[in-house]
Tab-separated table of N, CA and C in Angstrom:
chain	number	residue	atom	x	y	z
A	645	MET	N	9.540	-10.515	26.761
A	645	MET	CA	10.298	-9.530	27.485
A	645	MET	C	9.532	-8.220	27.568
A	646	LYS	N	8.880	-7.857	26.469
A	646	LYS	CA	8.086	-6.630	26.483
A	646	LYS	C	6.971	-6.720	27.512
A	647	GLU	N	6.272	-7.840	27.526
A	647	GLU	CA	5.171	-8.017	28.468
A	647	GLU	C	5.654	-8.006	29.911
A	648	ALA	N	6.826	-8.565	30.153
A	648	ALA	CA	7.381	-8.618	31.512
A	648	ALA	C	7.939	-7.265	31.952
A	649	GLY	N	8.265	-6.404	30.989
A	649	GLY	CA	8.811	-5.096	31.315
A	649	GLY	C	10.300	-5.095	31.611
A	650	TYR	N	10.961	-6.183	31.310
A	650	TYR	CA	12.414	-6.239	31.484
A	650	TYR	C	12.975	-7.384	30.647
A	651	GLY	N	14.259	-7.345	30.461
A	651	GLY	CA	14.939	-8.423	29.750
A	651	GLY	C	16.372	-8.043	29.474
A	652	ARG	N	17.152	-9.016	29.123
A	652	ARG	CA	18.568	-8.815	28.829
A	652	ARG	C	18.914	-9.576	27.559
A	653	ILE	N	19.539	-8.885	26.628
A	653	ILE	CA	20.028	-9.513	25.401
A	653	ILE	C	21.522	-9.228	25.336
A	654	VAL	N	22.315	-10.278	25.166
A	654	VAL	CA	23.759	-10.127	25.030
A	654	VAL	C	24.169	-10.760	23.708
A	655	ASN	N	24.684	-9.944	22.814
A	655	ASN	CA	25.175	-10.426	21.523
A	655	ASN	C	26.685	-10.625	21.611
A	656	ILE	N	27.204	-11.490	20.767
A	656	ILE	CA	28.637	-11.737	20.709
A	656	ILE	C	29.148	-11.247	19.356
A	657	THR	N	30.097	-10.349	19.390
A	657	THR	CA	30.732	-9.860	18.176
A	657	THR	C	32.215	-10.217	18.252
A	658	SER	N	33.065	-9.482	17.600
A	658	SER	CA	34.482	-9.823	17.550
A	658	SER	C	35.298	-8.565	17.344
A	659	SER	N	36.547	-8.621	17.757
A	659	SER	CA	37.441	-7.493	17.490
A	659	SER	C	37.611	-7.292	15.980
A	660	ALA	N	37.396	-8.328	15.198
A	660	ALA	CA	37.472	-8.191	13.737
A	660	ALA	C	36.388	-7.252	13.220
A	661	GLY	N	35.260	-7.210	13.898
A	661	GLY	CA	34.190	-6.291	13.513
A	661	GLY	C	34.407	-4.893	14.027
A	662	LEU	N	35.146	-4.749	15.121
A	662	LEU	CA	35.388	-3.441	15.705
A	662	LEU	C	36.618	-2.760	15.141
A	663	ARG	N	37.646	-3.533	14.821
A	663	ARG	CA	38.921	-2.981	14.362
A	663	ARG	C	39.294	-3.416	12.957
A	664	GLY	N	38.756	-4.543	12.529
A	664	GLY	CA	39.117	-5.094	11.231
A	664	GLY	C	40.353	-5.966	11.320
A	665	ASN	N	40.433	-6.918	10.459
A	665	ASN	CA	41.589	-7.803	10.341
A	665	ASN	C	41.871	-8.022	8.866
A	666	PHE	N	43.117	-8.024	8.502
A	666	PHE	CA	43.509	-8.260	7.119
A	666	PHE	C	42.968	-9.606	6.643
A	667	GLY	N	42.363	-9.620	5.467
A	667	GLY	CA	41.891	-10.862	4.867
A	667	GLY	C	40.588	-11.392	5.443
A	668	GLN	N	39.915	-10.614	6.254
A	668	GLN	CA	38.671	-11.082	6.873
A	668	GLN	C	37.513	-10.119	6.601
A	669	THR	N	37.377	-9.686	5.361
A	669	THR	CA	36.342	-8.722	5.011
A	669	THR	C	34.953	-9.221	5.346
A	670	ASN	N	34.620	-10.423	4.911
A	670	ASN	CA	33.255	-10.930	5.135
A	670	ASN	C	32.979	-11.160	6.615
A	671	TYR	N	33.932	-11.706	7.347
A	671	TYR	CA	33.754	-11.963	8.774
A	671	TYR	C	33.642	-10.650	9.539
A	672	GLY	N	34.525	-9.700	9.234
A	672	GLY	CA	34.493	-8.397	9.896
A	672	GLY	C	33.202	-7.659	9.629
A	673	ALA	N	32.715	-7.731	8.394
A	673	ALA	CA	31.458	-7.061	8.053
A	673	ALA	C	30.279	-7.669	8.808
A	674	ALA	N	30.264	-8.982	8.922
A	674	ALA	CA	29.186	-9.652	9.647
A	674	ALA	C	29.214	-9.283	11.127
A	675	LYS	N	30.402	-9.231	11.717
A	675	LYS	CA	30.524	-8.899	13.135
A	675	LYS	C	30.223	-7.427	13.384
A	676	ALA	N	30.563	-6.559	12.440
A	676	ALA	CA	30.220	-5.141	12.559
A	676	ALA	C	28.703	-4.954	12.477
A	677	ALA	N	28.048	-5.767	11.656
A	677	ALA	CA	26.589	-5.704	11.551
A	677	ALA	C	25.926	-6.071	12.879
A	678	ILE	N	26.511	-6.996	13.611
A	678	ILE	CA	25.970	-7.353	14.921
A	678	ILE	C	26.038	-6.145	15.855
A	679	MET	N	27.107	-5.361	15.763
A	679	MET	CA	27.192	-4.156	16.589
A	679	MET	C	26.116	-3.163	16.200
A	680	GLY	N	25.888	-2.978	14.909
A	680	GLY	CA	24.830	-2.077	14.464
A	680	GLY	C	23.468	-2.523	14.967
A	681	MET	N	23.202	-3.808	14.873
A	681	MET	CA	21.941	-4.358	15.362
A	681	MET	C	21.814	-4.143	16.872
A	682	THR	N	22.908	-4.336	17.587
A	682	THR	CA	22.897	-4.152	19.044
A	682	THR	C	22.554	-2.710	19.397
A	683	PHE	N	23.156	-1.742	18.709
A	683	PHE	CA	22.864	-0.332	18.975
A	683	PHE	C	21.397	-0.005	18.715
A	684	VAL	N	20.866	-0.494	17.602
A	684	VAL	CA	19.473	-0.222	17.263
A	684	VAL	C	18.526	-0.876	18.260
A	685	TRP	N	18.783	-2.128	18.601
A	685	TRP	CA	17.929	-2.813	19.578
A	685	TRP	C	17.962	-2.103	20.923
A	686	ALA	N	19.141	-1.624	21.332
A	686	ALA	CA	19.246	-0.921	22.619
A	686	ALA	C	18.344	0.305	22.631
A	687	VAL	N	18.310	1.044	21.530
A	687	VAL	CA	17.452	2.224	21.437
A	687	VAL	C	15.981	1.820	21.387
A	688	GLU	N	15.655	0.858	20.545
A	688	GLU	CA	14.261	0.461	20.362
A	688	GLU	C	13.669	-0.248	21.572
A	689	LEU	N	14.447	-1.081	22.233
A	689	LEU	CA	13.915	-1.909	23.313
A	689	LEU	C	14.115	-1.310	24.700
A	690	GLY	N	14.962	-0.295	24.806
A	690	GLY	CA	15.217	0.333	26.092
A	690	GLY	C	13.963	0.868	26.752
A	691	LYS	N	13.033	1.381	25.971
A	691	LYS	CA	11.802	1.933	26.547
A	691	LYS	C	10.912	0.855	27.168
A	692	TYR	N	11.210	-0.406	26.882
A	692	TYR	CA	10.468	-1.524	27.470
A	692	TYR	C	11.216	-2.149	28.646
A	693	GLY	N	12.327	-1.536	29.047
A	693	GLY	CA	13.114	-2.076	30.151
A	693	GLY	C	14.039	-3.205	29.751
A	694	ILE	N	14.276	-3.350	28.454
A	694	ILE	CA	15.148	-4.414	27.950
A	694	ILE	C	16.504	-3.800	27.616
A	695	THR	N	17.548	-4.335	28.226
A	695	THR	CA	18.887	-3.853	27.909
A	695	THR	C	19.525	-4.778	26.872
A	696	VAL	N	20.289	-4.169	25.989
A	696	VAL	CA	20.956	-4.928	24.934
A	696	VAL	C	22.427	-4.520	24.922
A	697	ASN	N	23.294	-5.499	25.035
A	697	ASN	CA	24.737	-5.270	25.049
A	697	ASN	C	25.419	-6.261	24.124
A	698	ALA	N	26.691	-6.007	23.876
A	698	ALA	CA	27.495	-6.925	23.069
A	698	ALA	C	28.852	-7.117	23.726
A	699	MET	N	29.367	-8.302	23.580
A	699	MET	CA	30.723	-8.632	24.031
A	699	MET	C	31.577	-8.873	22.796
A	700	ALA	N	32.827	-8.447	22.869
A	700	ALA	CA	33.746	-8.641	21.748
A	700	ALA	C	35.040	-9.265	22.253
A	701	PRO	N	35.023	-10.576	22.499
A	701	PRO	CA	36.248	-11.215	22.978
A	701	PRO	C	37.336	-11.202	21.902
A	702	ALA	N	38.565	-11.164	22.349
A	702	ALA	CA	39.697	-11.198	21.420
A	702	ALA	C	40.694	-12.225	21.943
A	703	GLY	N	41.387	-12.838	21.037
A	703	GLY	CA	42.379	-13.825	21.445
A	703	GLY	C	43.424	-13.999	20.371
A	704	ALA	N	44.538	-14.530	20.759
A	704	ALA	CA	45.614	-14.792	19.813
A	704	ALA	C	45.555	-16.260	19.392
A	705	THR	N	45.505	-16.481	18.102
A	705	THR	CA	45.492	-17.833	17.559
A	705	THR	C	46.521	-17.918	16.437
A	706	ARG	N	46.734	-19.100	15.918
A	706	ARG	CA	47.650	-19.236	14.775
A	706	ARG	C	47.144	-18.436	13.580
A	707	MET	N	45.823	-18.350	13.420
A	707	MET	CA	45.258	-17.623	12.285
A	707	MET	C	45.572	-16.125	12.356
A	708	THR	N	45.641	-15.574	13.563
A	708	THR	CA	45.869	-14.138	13.713
A	708	THR	C	47.291	-13.814	14.167
A	709	GLN	N	48.164	-14.782	14.184
A	709	GLN	CA	49.505	-14.615	14.731
A	709	GLN	C	50.279	-13.460	14.093
A	710	GLY	N	50.283	-13.345	12.808
A	710	GLY	CA	51.039	-12.290	12.137
A	710	GLY	C	50.438	-10.913	12.304
A	711	LEU	N	49.175	-10.828	12.641
A	711	LEU	CA	48.512	-9.537	12.775
A	711	LEU	C	48.969	-8.780	14.014
A	712	ALA	N	49.313	-9.476	15.067
A	712	ALA	CA	49.699	-8.838	16.320
A	712	ALA	C	51.038	-8.119	16.205
A	713	ASP	N	51.840	-8.468	15.224
A	713	ASP	CA	53.142	-7.841	15.064
A	713	ASP	C	53.044	-6.439	14.476
A	714	GLU	N	51.915	-6.123	13.848
A	714	GLU	CA	51.732	-4.807	13.258
A	714	GLU	C	51.373	-3.817	14.352
A	715	GLU	N	51.780	-2.579	14.157
A	715	GLU	CA	51.476	-1.527	15.122
A	715	GLU	C	50.018	-1.097	14.960
A	716	ALA	N	49.279	-1.087	16.061
A	716	ALA	CA	47.885	-0.653	16.035
A	716	ALA	C	47.832	0.865	16.027
A	717	PRO	N	46.834	1.448	15.352
A	717	PRO	CA	46.675	2.902	15.401
A	717	PRO	C	46.527	3.376	16.841
A	718	ALA	N	46.965	4.599	17.105
A	718	ALA	CA	46.992	5.123	18.474
A	718	ALA	C	45.614	5.154	19.134
A	719	ASP	N	44.558	5.295	18.348
A	719	ASP	CA	43.214	5.386	18.935
A	719	ASP	C	42.577	4.018	19.194
A	720	GLN	N	43.307	2.945	18.924
A	720	GLN	CA	42.775	1.607	19.148
A	720	GLN	C	43.576	0.918	20.241
A	721	ASP	N	42.884	0.353	21.174
A	721	ASP	CA	43.521	-0.291	22.312
A	721	ASP	C	43.640	-1.791	22.064
A	722	ARG	N	44.510	-2.163	21.146
A	722	ARG	CA	44.695	-3.581	20.827
A	722	ARG	C	45.537	-4.237	21.912
A	723	PRO	N	45.020	-5.285	22.535
A	723	PRO	CA	45.796	-5.936	23.589
A	723	PRO	C	47.049	-6.595	23.031
A	724	SER	N	48.087	-6.591	23.805
A	724	SER	CA	49.349	-7.188	23.382
A	724	SER	C	49.238	-8.701	23.398
A	725	THR	N	49.762	-9.342	22.365
A	725	THR	CA	49.751	-10.815	22.318
A	725	THR	C	51.159	-11.365	22.311
A	726	ARG	N	52.143	-10.492	22.506
A	726	ARG	CA	53.528	-10.934	22.495
A	726	ARG	C	53.867	-11.585	23.827
A	727	ARG	N	54.668	-12.611	23.738
A	727	ARG	CA	55.084	-13.321	24.948
A	727	ARG	C	56.559	-13.062	25.198
A	728	SER	N	56.907	-12.928	26.449
A	728	SER	CA	58.310	-12.676	26.813
A	728	SER	C	59.108	-13.941	26.810
């Protein structure tokens, strides 16, 4: 990518790394580390024309079912998972 003068890197993280989830310390820490790596790579590789981004998909599953019932802090835009 450096030799070509361009490139694209897309990392996958999780809302658990961005917001945290109860009982998921190790998973959240690992996903937060991916964000840190993404930020550093973006700075380091940008001068070579390489862009680095991350996606953080979120979804409602049985594992996270009880978490959606809690009120999210006002500064966090947690998507609603409640069904009518």
